[in-house]
């Protein structure tokens, strides 16, 4: 499936376009395709000018470095720019047509001519339509009233909201669209709320930096909605001699998940409206601070299937990484270090080097303690510390069994081992999600309402009961 498939003419970015012409004489016809996942290919009917002539069809990736292809599409008259090119396909023939093809990592599409210089190609704004996230937005800006046979609709305009994100700025803008929204008699009328996020960096950014900003916004919506549904393709704004807006495509992994339902989400915009800027700012700060402590959880939410062992190990690695980043050396660790130093002073010099290596990490907390410390700090209702400690102990044992034995260390049914892994992965994943929500500033009440009083609360409680975090009786009270 493609999001763009259209023929046009294409040329090197630095080829001069004569006055009153829409393309240079060197342009070549071809077909541009952009897949749903951002896979960008260009199949030309010939080859672009080169000092190698037709043999340029056989060029290597290094020959494309720094080159940009521009184009004009035949049906829509849209302009395109293909960047980060690699050769793909093509043929050299001495008795027929020679033609070439390219794969591009980035594609910019504009309604206007592309006059900007590539060495100054930076963007002052990133705009993302929030289509599919209406359930999270919960705007409800249209009021319908029915009196007898008369139906009336009143729409209330919502003003844009601006937030400070460190030195950058972000705005959420609202609009309305639909069918039949004009005077006169209609067969049908439809009205829809629309919203978009616009991110304004402190200074204009290049494509790679803007792509990072887009991906972290995509990630935070995964956290806020508990859904792997992806943001739509963004737009970029460039301000040169005039402002130009681009639709922007690039290769990315897309989830098959449908748009999230409002009743399944842990948060919504109504709850977060006043603090959304601080939540996004905290997200940026914490993901930079904790690194793998955040990424390893997000890596399990990409809509990709992975083995149970890999999933569980990734969750435990992430919890461990986060604990290492957050924790400072406690009193007990200092005492153990001092004890190790005393022991080393008392042993024979010949044995000291060996023993020093053996005791190098003696002061560090065990994996069980790291998991317990992280989970016990979360504001989750109704789970006592003893249950969390037992859960942490089991998680540490399972991770060590995977790493050192590939299954239960004492043998036994592999199916039973997988069942334990899956149940503990589900519970640990839920805890991990709560952990990130808590770290970025989501209120404990919102978190607990989602866990224990929301649409999926019975399922959540069932997961916790299965691994011993809650008692069976809680299931009767967890039905929404």
Tab-separated table of C-alpha atoms in Angstrom:
chain	number	residue	atom	x	y	z
A	1	UNK	CA	0.000	0.000	0.000
A	2	UNK	CA	1.295	3.455	-0.915
A	3	UNK	CA	0.611	6.933	0.450
A	4	UNK	CA	1.964	8.492	-2.739
A	5	UNK	CA	2.405	6.957	-6.183
A	6	UNK	CA	2.738	9.341	-9.096
A	7	UNK	CA	4.757	9.899	-12.232
A	8	UNK	CA	6.701	13.072	-12.849
A	9	UNK	CA	9.991	14.494	-14.046
A	10	UNK	CA	13.118	14.472	-11.871
A	11	UNK	CA	16.523	16.171	-11.855
A	12	UNK	CA	19.568	16.824	-9.718
A	13	UNK	CA	18.970	19.574	-7.167
A	14	UNK	CA	21.793	21.785	-8.483
A	15	UNK	CA	20.700	21.638	-12.148
A	16	UNK	CA	19.749	25.136	-13.286
A	17	UNK	CA	16.110	25.704	-14.235
A	18	UNK	CA	15.777	28.194	-17.131
A	19	UNK	CA	13.545	31.203	-16.629
A	20	UNK	CA	9.838	30.524	-17.212
A	21	UNK	CA	10.445	26.756	-17.095
A	22	UNK	CA	9.248	24.307	-14.468
A	23	UNK	CA	12.144	21.842	-14.865
A	24	UNK	CA	15.661	21.821	-16.354
A	25	UNK	CA	16.345	20.237	-19.781
A	26	UNK	CA	18.238	17.475	-17.940
A	27	UNK	CA	15.088	16.197	-16.186
A	28	UNK	CA	14.089	12.552	-16.653
A	29	UNK	CA	10.578	11.020	-16.407
A	30	UNK	CA	9.988	8.464	-13.695
A	31	UNK	CA	7.682	6.970	-11.071
A	32	UNK	CA	7.856	7.968	-7.405
A	33	UNK	CA	6.412	5.596	-4.795
A	34	UNK	CA	6.147	6.137	-1.063
A	35	UNK	CA	4.917	3.166	0.944
A	36	UNK	CA	2.761	3.367	4.031
A	37	UNK	CA	5.899	2.755	6.113
A	38	UNK	CA	7.815	5.553	4.377
A	39	UNK	CA	9.756	3.323	1.982
A	40	UNK	CA	10.680	5.749	-0.831
A	41	UNK	CA	11.658	4.537	-4.310
A	42	UNK	CA	12.186	6.349	-7.601
A	43	UNK	CA	12.204	4.382	-10.867
A	44	UNK	CA	13.446	6.533	-13.747
A	45	UNK	CA	12.790	5.918	-17.433
A	46	UNK	CA	16.371	6.986	-18.138
A	47	UNK	CA	19.325	8.189	-16.084
A	48	UNK	CA	20.301	11.541	-14.636
A	49	UNK	CA	23.308	13.418	-16.062
A	50	UNK	CA	26.720	12.214	-14.922
A	51	UNK	CA	30.305	12.339	-16.133
A	52	UNK	CA	30.043	8.536	-16.285
A	53	UNK	CA	27.236	8.662	-18.824
A	54	UNK	CA	24.998	5.596	-18.881
A	55	UNK	CA	27.471	3.784	-16.639
A	56	UNK	CA	26.268	6.003	-13.784
A	57	UNK	CA	23.457	3.454	-13.480
A	58	UNK	CA	26.034	1.208	-11.819
A	59	UNK	CA	27.117	3.847	-9.300
A	60	UNK	CA	27.756	2.852	-5.708
A	61	UNK	CA	26.172	4.333	-2.591
A	62	UNK	CA	29.216	6.559	-2.005
A	63	UNK	CA	28.619	8.223	-5.388
A	64	UNK	CA	25.239	9.477	-4.136
A	65	UNK	CA	26.573	11.048	-0.959
A	66	UNK	CA	25.350	14.623	-0.627
A	67	UNK	CA	23.231	14.437	-3.772
A	68	UNK	CA	19.564	15.495	-3.841
A	69	UNK	CA	16.923	14.787	-6.473
A	70	UNK	CA	14.110	17.262	-7.111
A	71	UNK	CA	10.956	16.539	-9.051
A	72	UNK	CA	7.629	17.811	-10.327
A	73	UNK	CA	4.686	15.404	-10.194
A	74	UNK	CA	2.514	15.154	-13.279
A	75	UNK	CA	-1.061	15.036	-11.928
A	76	UNK	CA	-0.924	17.093	-8.725
A	77	UNK	CA	1.823	19.566	-9.751
A	78	UNK	CA	3.427	19.005	-6.363
A	79	UNK	CA	7.166	19.486	-5.978
A	80	UNK	CA	9.286	16.825	-4.295
A	81	UNK	CA	12.794	16.588	-2.934
A	82	UNK	CA	14.498	13.219	-2.318
A	83	UNK	CA	17.390	13.134	0.131
A	84	UNK	CA	19.932	10.589	1.421
A	85	UNK	CA	19.947	8.596	-1.778
A	86	UNK	CA	21.207	5.106	-2.515
A	87	UNK	CA	21.174	3.455	-5.964
A	88	UNK	CA	18.508	0.806	-6.448
A	89	UNK	CA	17.903	-1.183	-9.608
A	90	UNK	CA	18.570	0.004	-13.116
A	91	UNK	CA	20.189	-1.323	-16.280
A	92	UNK	CA	22.949	-0.394	-18.709
A	93	UNK	CA	22.334	-1.379	-22.322
A	94	UNK	CA	24.320	-0.642	-25.488
A	95	UNK	CA	21.411	-1.740	-27.662
A	96	UNK	CA	18.381	-0.495	-25.722
A	97	UNK	CA	17.253	1.711	-22.882
A	98	UNK	CA	19.520	2.415	-19.936
A	99	UNK	CA	17.703	3.463	-16.792
A	100	UNK	CA	18.373	3.945	-13.104
A	101	UNK	CA	16.537	3.859	-9.809
A	102	UNK	CA	17.051	5.197	-6.316
A	103	UNK	CA	15.984	4.650	-2.757
A	104	UNK	CA	15.646	7.752	-0.566
A	105	UNK	CA	15.619	7.942	3.227
A	106	UNK	CA	13.735	11.260	3.219
A	107	UNK	CA	11.185	12.887	0.920
A	108	UNK	CA	9.767	16.408	1.153
A	109	UNK	CA	6.592	17.246	-0.760
A	110	UNK	CA	5.439	20.819	-1.343
A	111	UNK	CA	2.782	22.682	-3.297
A	112	UNK	CA	5.328	25.376	-4.138
A	113	UNK	CA	8.548	25.458	-6.127
A	114	UNK	CA	11.707	24.437	-4.260
A	115	UNK	CA	14.134	27.347	-4.396
A	116	UNK	CA	15.956	26.839	-1.102
A	117	UNK	CA	19.648	26.046	-1.012
A	118	UNK	CA	20.358	22.580	0.354
A	119	UNK	CA	23.280	23.807	2.473
A	120	UNK	CA	20.863	25.992	4.464
A	121	UNK	CA	18.012	23.534	4.720
A	122	UNK	CA	16.670	23.888	8.241
A	123	UNK	CA	13.162	24.126	9.635
A	124	UNK	CA	11.647	26.345	12.279
A	125	UNK	CA	8.522	24.284	13.027
A	126	UNK	CA	7.295	20.678	13.088
A	127	UNK	CA	3.528	20.197	12.702
A	128	UNK	CA	1.707	16.938	13.437
A	129	UNK	CA	-1.982	16.298	12.838
A	130	UNK	CA	-3.546	14.392	15.743
A	131	UNK	CA	-5.969	12.436	13.566
A	132	UNK	CA	-6.755	9.153	15.317
A	133	UNK	CA	-6.261	10.620	18.787
A	134	UNK	CA	-9.715	12.178	19.080
A	135	UNK	CA	-10.452	9.822	21.974
A	136	UNK	CA	-7.484	11.208	23.887
A	137	UNK	CA	-8.337	14.831	23.044
A	138	UNK	CA	-12.019	14.565	24.095
A	139	UNK	CA	-12.709	18.059	22.761
A	140	UNK	CA	-16.484	17.875	22.360
A	141	UNK	CA	-16.653	21.401	20.946
A	142	UNK	CA	-19.995	20.847	19.189
A	143	UNK	CA	-23.245	20.855	21.151
A	144	UNK	CA	-26.305	19.186	19.599
A	145	UNK	CA	-29.834	19.986	20.737
A	146	UNK	CA	-33.027	18.285	19.588
A	147	UNK	CA	-36.401	19.994	20.079
A	148	UNK	CA	-39.233	18.151	18.389
A	149	UNK	CA	-38.256	17.759	14.739
A	150	UNK	CA	-35.640	20.509	14.938
A	151	UNK	CA	-31.991	19.562	15.297
A	152	UNK	CA	-29.460	22.307	15.885
A	153	UNK	CA	-25.692	22.195	16.272
A	154	UNK	CA	-23.615	24.843	17.997
A	155	UNK	CA	-19.841	24.792	17.601
A	156	UNK	CA	-17.644	26.556	20.131
A	157	UNK	CA	-14.275	27.658	18.826
A	158	UNK	CA	-11.316	26.510	20.924
A	159	UNK	CA	-8.346	28.841	21.117
A	160	UNK	CA	-4.842	27.541	20.551
A	161	UNK	CA	-2.883	26.620	23.675
A	162	UNK	CA	0.820	27.401	23.927
A	163	UNK	CA	3.386	25.732	26.177
A	164	UNK	CA	7.006	26.409	27.097
A	165	UNK	CA	9.214	23.330	26.646
A	166	UNK	CA	12.534	24.445	28.087
A	167	UNK	CA	13.928	26.885	25.523
A	168	UNK	CA	11.539	25.586	22.863
A	169	UNK	CA	7.806	26.181	22.448
A	170	UNK	CA	4.874	23.997	21.528
A	171	UNK	CA	1.291	24.804	20.593
A	172	UNK	CA	-1.854	22.753	20.165
A	173	UNK	CA	-4.150	24.307	17.579
A	174	UNK	CA	-7.779	23.385	17.004
A	175	UNK	CA	-10.063	23.578	13.989
A	176	UNK	CA	-13.268	22.095	12.649
A	177	UNK	CA	-13.953	20.313	9.371
A	178	UNK	CA	-16.734	18.277	7.833
A	179	UNK	CA	-19.203	17.994	4.979
A	180	UNK	CA	-22.116	20.263	4.161
A	181	UNK	CA	-20.903	23.151	6.317
A	182	UNK	CA	-22.397	25.932	4.201
A	183	UNK	CA	-25.750	27.673	3.789
A	184	UNK	CA	-28.516	25.803	2.007
A	185	UNK	CA	-30.440	22.558	2.145
A	186	UNK	CA	-28.332	19.427	2.632
A	187	UNK	CA	-28.801	15.673	2.389
A	188	UNK	CA	-26.303	15.219	5.195
A	189	UNK	CA	-24.088	17.308	7.463
A	190	UNK	CA	-20.914	16.176	9.217
A	191	UNK	CA	-18.750	18.131	11.634
A	192	UNK	CA	-15.462	16.983	13.164
A	193	UNK	CA	-13.012	18.430	15.664
A	194	UNK	CA	-9.400	18.577	14.502
A	195	UNK	CA	-6.223	19.319	16.411
A	196	UNK	CA	-2.535	19.487	15.635
A	197	UNK	CA	0.668	19.875	17.626
A	198	UNK	CA	3.225	22.399	16.421
A	199	UNK	CA	6.712	22.205	17.895
A	200	UNK	CA	8.973	25.270	17.608
A	201	UNK	CA	12.616	24.506	18.488
A	202	UNK	CA	14.772	27.233	19.984
A	203	UNK	CA	16.671	27.485	16.693
A	204	UNK	CA	15.851	25.978	13.266
A	205	UNK	CA	16.827	22.306	13.020
A	206	UNK	CA	17.901	20.023	10.199
A	207	UNK	CA	16.059	16.890	9.098
A	208	UNK	CA	17.865	14.455	11.403
A	209	UNK	CA	17.212	16.575	14.486
A	210	UNK	CA	13.585	17.160	13.514
A	211	UNK	CA	13.133	13.423	13.006
A	212	UNK	CA	14.296	12.855	16.582
A	213	UNK	CA	11.741	15.397	17.822
A	214	UNK	CA	8.987	13.657	15.879
A	215	UNK	CA	9.939	10.249	17.265
A	216	UNK	CA	9.947	11.418	20.872
A	217	UNK	CA	6.486	12.888	20.368
A	218	UNK	CA	5.371	9.559	18.895
A	219	UNK	CA	6.807	7.825	21.972
A	220	UNK	CA	5.091	10.068	24.497
A	221	UNK	CA	1.713	9.382	22.898
A	222	UNK	CA	2.421	5.665	23.311
A	223	UNK	CA	2.887	6.319	27.029
A	224	UNK	CA	-0.095	8.665	27.440
A	225	UNK	CA	-2.562	6.503	25.479
A	226	UNK	CA	-1.253	2.965	26.167
A	227	UNK	CA	-1.415	2.424	22.422
A	228	UNK	CA	1.140	1.757	19.690
A	229	UNK	CA	-0.974	3.689	17.177
A	230	UNK	CA	1.384	5.986	15.276
A	231	UNK	CA	1.204	9.699	14.665
A	232	UNK	CA	0.417	10.697	11.080
A	233	UNK	CA	3.078	11.941	8.679
A	234	UNK	CA	4.277	15.364	9.840
A	235	UNK	CA	4.778	18.675	8.067
A	236	UNK	CA	7.814	20.925	8.230
A	237	UNK	CA	7.968	24.692	7.910
A	238	UNK	CA	10.953	26.409	6.307
A	239	UNK	CA	11.423	30.163	6.273
A	240	UNK	CA	13.674	31.381	3.469
A	241	UNK	CA	12.806	34.257	1.153
A	242	UNK	CA	9.259	33.004	1.748
A	243	UNK	CA	7.684	30.397	3.985
A	244	UNK	CA	7.373	26.915	2.525
A	245	UNK	CA	5.529	23.990	4.083
A	246	UNK	CA	6.490	20.412	3.327
A	247	UNK	CA	4.797	17.100	3.854
A	248	UNK	CA	7.570	14.893	5.175
A	249	UNK	CA	8.072	11.169	4.637
A	250	UNK	CA	10.809	8.883	5.933
A	251	UNK	CA	11.285	5.193	6.634
A	252	UNK	CA	9.818	4.108	9.977
A	253	UNK	CA	8.330	1.053	11.633
A	254	UNK	CA	4.541	1.292	11.843
A	255	UNK	CA	2.219	-0.525	14.196
A	256	UNK	CA	-0.871	-2.298	12.882
A	257	UNK	CA	-2.844	-1.119	15.904
A	258	UNK	CA	-6.075	0.818	15.356
A	259	UNK	CA	-6.731	4.295	16.725
A	260	UNK	CA	-7.030	4.113	20.526
A	261	UNK	CA	-10.460	4.104	22.177
A	262	UNK	CA	-11.049	6.820	24.759
A	263	UNK	CA	-12.107	4.407	27.497
A	264	UNK	CA	-8.894	2.349	27.327
A	265	UNK	CA	-6.404	5.171	27.851
A	266	UNK	CA	-4.619	5.996	31.119
A	267	UNK	CA	-4.841	9.746	30.449
A	268	UNK	CA	-6.703	12.272	28.331
A	269	UNK	CA	-6.057	15.849	27.282
A	270	UNK	CA	-8.789	17.258	29.521
A	271	UNK	CA	-6.877	15.935	32.557
A	272	UNK	CA	-3.512	17.186	31.332
A	273	UNK	CA	-4.439	20.422	29.568
A	274	UNK	CA	-2.932	22.773	32.172
A	275	UNK	CA	0.229	20.718	32.749
A	276	UNK	CA	0.808	19.206	29.311
A	277	UNK	CA	3.829	21.432	28.667
A	278	UNK	CA	5.537	20.394	31.900
A	279	UNK	CA	4.789	16.721	31.153
A	280	UNK	CA	6.400	16.965	27.712
A	281	UNK	CA	9.358	18.861	29.201
A	282	UNK	CA	9.757	16.167	31.882
A	283	UNK	CA	9.549	13.480	29.202
A	284	UNK	CA	12.398	15.098	27.259
A	285	UNK	CA	14.509	15.590	30.366
A	286	UNK	CA	13.948	12.110	31.814
A	287	UNK	CA	14.456	10.206	28.560
A	288	UNK	CA	17.794	11.978	28.210
A	289	UNK	CA	18.670	11.357	31.856
A	290	UNK	CA	17.624	7.701	32.097
A	291	UNK	CA	18.387	6.556	28.543
A	292	UNK	CA	17.884	2.792	28.383
A	293	UNK	CA	15.745	3.022	31.510
A	294	UNK	CA	13.036	4.478	29.248
A	295	UNK	CA	13.993	3.099	25.819
A	296	UNK	CA	13.945	-0.568	26.772
A	297	UNK	CA	10.279	-0.312	27.750
A	298	UNK	CA	9.360	1.606	24.600
A	299	UNK	CA	11.178	-1.028	22.556
A	300	UNK	CA	8.572	-3.556	23.701
A	301	UNK	CA	5.728	-1.291	22.502
A	302	UNK	CA	6.568	-1.059	18.793
A	303	UNK	CA	3.907	-3.495	17.695
A	304	UNK	CA	6.528	-6.122	16.840
A	305	UNK	CA	6.418	-9.721	18.017
A	306	UNK	CA	9.427	-10.838	20.046
A	307	UNK	CA	10.187	-14.028	21.937
A	308	UNK	CA	8.941	-14.243	25.524
A	309	UNK	CA	12.499	-14.544	26.859
A	310	UNK	CA	13.592	-11.414	24.984
A	311	UNK	CA	10.564	-9.442	26.164
A	312	UNK	CA	11.054	-10.355	29.815
A	313	UNK	CA	14.809	-9.766	29.756
A	314	UNK	CA	14.312	-6.351	28.107
A	315	UNK	CA	11.907	-5.278	30.841
A	316	UNK	CA	14.274	-6.393	33.604
A	317	UNK	CA	17.281	-4.772	31.906
A	318	UNK	CA	15.332	-1.527	31.678
A	319	UNK	CA	14.335	-1.568	35.346
A	320	UNK	CA	17.931	-2.339	36.326
A	321	UNK	CA	19.293	0.439	34.086
A	322	UNK	CA	16.858	2.952	35.533
A	323	UNK	CA	17.769	1.979	39.104
A	324	UNK	CA	21.464	2.430	38.347
A	325	UNK	CA	20.780	5.906	36.939
A	326	UNK	CA	18.516	6.993	39.787
A	327	UNK	CA	20.184	5.532	42.849
A	328	UNK	CA	23.108	6.979	44.726
A	329	UNK	CA	25.415	4.945	46.931
A	330	UNK	CA	23.605	4.160	50.201
A	331	UNK	CA	25.014	3.717	53.700
A	332	UNK	CA	25.007	-0.082	53.436
A	333	UNK	CA	27.051	0.018	50.225
A	334	UNK	CA	29.604	2.313	51.854
A	335	UNK	CA	29.920	-0.078	54.812
A	336	UNK	CA	30.465	-3.041	52.483
A	337	UNK	CA	33.157	-1.118	50.593
A	338	UNK	CA	34.926	-0.402	53.867
A	339	UNK	CA	34.645	-4.052	54.896
A	340	UNK	CA	36.096	-5.205	51.556
A	341	UNK	CA	39.000	-2.789	52.002
A	342	UNK	CA	39.733	-4.233	55.469
A	343	UNK	CA	39.587	-7.794	54.159
A	344	UNK	CA	41.943	-6.976	51.293
A	345	UNK	CA	44.445	-5.422	53.684
A	346	UNK	CA	44.555	-8.627	55.716
A	347	UNK	CA	45.244	-11.111	52.910
A	348	UNK	CA	48.530	-12.190	51.430
A	349	UNK	CA	49.834	-9.945	48.622
A	350	UNK	CA	49.831	-12.887	46.193
A	351	UNK	CA	46.088	-13.426	46.717
A	352	UNK	CA	45.103	-9.769	46.921
A	353	UNK	CA	44.727	-9.145	43.186
A	354	UNK	CA	42.519	-12.207	42.703
A	355	UNK	CA	40.327	-11.409	45.712
A	356	UNK	CA	40.027	-7.768	44.655
A	357	UNK	CA	38.515	-8.921	41.352
A	358	UNK	CA	36.123	-11.273	43.124
A	359	UNK	CA	34.874	-8.569	45.499
A	360	UNK	CA	34.849	-5.712	42.992
A	361	UNK	CA	31.035	-5.541	42.865
A	362	UNK	CA	30.278	-6.826	46.370
A	363	UNK	CA	28.889	-3.443	47.446
A	364	UNK	CA	26.342	-3.267	44.607
A	365	UNK	CA	22.709	-4.193	45.352
A	366	UNK	CA	21.395	-7.465	43.956
A	367	UNK	CA	19.088	-7.539	40.944
A	368	UNK	CA	16.246	-8.493	43.276
A	369	UNK	CA	16.848	-5.397	45.393
A	370	UNK	CA	17.072	-3.132	42.344
A	371	UNK	CA	13.711	-4.370	41.049
A	372	UNK	CA	12.146	-4.072	44.492
A	373	UNK	CA	13.460	-0.544	45.108
A	374	UNK	CA	12.050	0.709	41.803
A	375	UNK	CA	8.635	-0.962	42.064
A	376	UNK	CA	8.129	-0.229	45.772
A	377	UNK	CA	8.546	3.496	45.080
A	378	UNK	CA	5.506	3.601	42.768
A	379	UNK	CA	2.181	5.094	43.950
A	380	UNK	CA	0.140	1.947	43.227
A	381	UNK	CA	-2.790	1.323	45.570
A	382	UNK	CA	-3.452	-1.913	47.444
A	383	UNK	CA	-0.167	-3.765	46.846
A	384	UNK	CA	1.899	-4.339	49.994
A	385	UNK	CA	5.674	-4.341	50.154
A	386	UNK	CA	5.963	-8.046	50.963
A	387	UNK	CA	4.106	-8.921	47.762
A	388	UNK	CA	6.335	-6.571	45.758
A	389	UNK	CA	9.434	-8.097	47.363
A	390	UNK	CA	8.312	-11.635	46.475
A	391	UNK	CA	7.536	-10.508	42.914
A	392	UNK	CA	10.961	-8.851	42.589
A	393	UNK	CA	12.663	-12.008	43.859
A	394	UNK	CA	10.843	-14.145	41.294
A	395	UNK	CA	11.626	-11.725	38.448
A	396	UNK	CA	15.322	-11.747	39.349
A	397	UNK	CA	15.330	-15.561	39.483
A	398	UNK	CA	13.604	-15.847	36.102
A	399	UNK	CA	16.023	-13.403	34.473
A	400	UNK	CA	19.006	-15.309	35.865
A	401	UNK	CA	17.519	-18.606	34.678
A	402	UNK	CA	17.223	-17.169	31.146
A	403	UNK	CA	20.751	-15.735	31.169
A	404	UNK	CA	22.576	-18.708	32.683
A	405	UNK	CA	20.459	-21.795	31.984
A	406	UNK	CA	18.104	-20.907	29.102
A	407	UNK	CA	15.170	-22.209	31.151
A	408	UNK	CA	14.508	-23.424	34.699
A	409	UNK	CA	17.879	-24.033	36.326
A	410	UNK	CA	16.591	-27.313	37.781
A	411	UNK	CA	14.958	-28.529	34.587
A	412	UNK	CA	11.222	-29.047	34.324
A	413	UNK	CA	8.582	-28.191	31.747
A	414	UNK	CA	9.589	-25.496	29.274
A	415	UNK	CA	5.909	-24.688	28.683
A	416	UNK	CA	5.543	-23.979	32.396
A	417	UNK	CA	8.638	-21.771	32.255
A	418	UNK	CA	7.150	-19.778	29.362
A	419	UNK	CA	3.857	-19.434	31.197
A	420	UNK	CA	5.682	-17.937	34.178
A	421	UNK	CA	7.642	-15.620	31.922
A	422	UNK	CA	4.525	-14.351	30.172
A	423	UNK	CA	2.551	-13.720	33.349
A	424	UNK	CA	5.469	-11.929	35.009
A	425	UNK	CA	6.182	-9.973	31.809
A	426	UNK	CA	2.614	-8.663	31.743
A	427	UNK	CA	2.744	-7.570	35.367
A	428	UNK	CA	6.224	-6.071	35.041
A	429	UNK	CA	5.240	-4.248	31.845
A	430	UNK	CA	2.259	-2.707	33.621
A	431	UNK	CA	4.499	-1.597	36.501
A	432	UNK	CA	7.021	-0.205	34.021
A	433	UNK	CA	4.322	1.834	32.282
A	434	UNK	CA	3.203	3.219	35.647
A	435	UNK	CA	6.824	4.032	36.445
A	436	UNK	CA	7.231	6.212	33.343
A	437	UNK	CA	3.855	7.901	33.842
A	438	UNK	CA	4.885	8.704	37.409
A	439	UNK	CA	8.327	9.975	36.387
A	440	UNK	CA	6.925	12.460	33.847
A	441	UNK	CA	4.443	13.914	36.308
A	442	UNK	CA	1.114	12.092	35.905
A	443	UNK	CA	-0.846	12.314	39.162
A	444	UNK	CA	-1.173	9.122	41.257
A	445	UNK	CA	-4.985	9.394	41.197
A	446	UNK	CA	-5.028	9.320	37.387
A	447	UNK	CA	-2.714	6.293	37.405
A	448	UNK	CA	-4.760	4.357	39.972
A	449	UNK	CA	-8.066	5.206	38.302
A	450	UNK	CA	-6.679	3.669	35.121
A	451	UNK	CA	-5.333	0.569	36.878
A	452	UNK	CA	-8.182	-0.240	39.253
A	453	UNK	CA	-11.272	1.683	38.170
A	454	UNK	CA	-10.912	1.927	34.406
A	455	UNK	CA	-12.267	-0.154	31.530
A	456	UNK	CA	-9.418	-2.693	31.691
A	457	UNK	CA	-9.167	-2.781	35.483
A	458	UNK	CA	-10.466	-6.347	35.791
A	459	UNK	CA	-7.801	-7.570	33.382
A	460	UNK	CA	-5.090	-5.591	35.198
A	461	UNK	CA	-6.130	-7.035	38.544
A	462	UNK	CA	-6.173	-10.537	37.038
A	463	UNK	CA	-2.575	-10.049	35.898
A	464	UNK	CA	-1.522	-8.890	39.365
A	465	UNK	CA	-3.415	-11.736	41.067
A	466	UNK	CA	-1.741	-14.359	38.872
A	467	UNK	CA	1.735	-13.303	40.015
A	468	UNK	CA	0.771	-12.864	43.678
A	469	UNK	CA	0.735	-9.068	43.839
A	470	UNK	CA	-2.968	-8.976	44.735
A	471	UNK	CA	-5.294	-11.440	46.412
A	472	UNK	CA	-8.040	-13.193	44.465
A	473	UNK	CA	-10.824	-11.350	46.287
A	474	UNK	CA	-9.889	-8.088	44.576
A	475	UNK	CA	-11.322	-9.378	41.288
A	476	UNK	CA	-14.886	-9.060	42.556
A	477	UNK	CA	-14.351	-5.366	43.230
A	478	UNK	CA	-12.434	-4.626	40.040
A	479	UNK	CA	-15.284	-4.985	37.565
A	480	UNK	CA	-15.809	-1.515	35.996
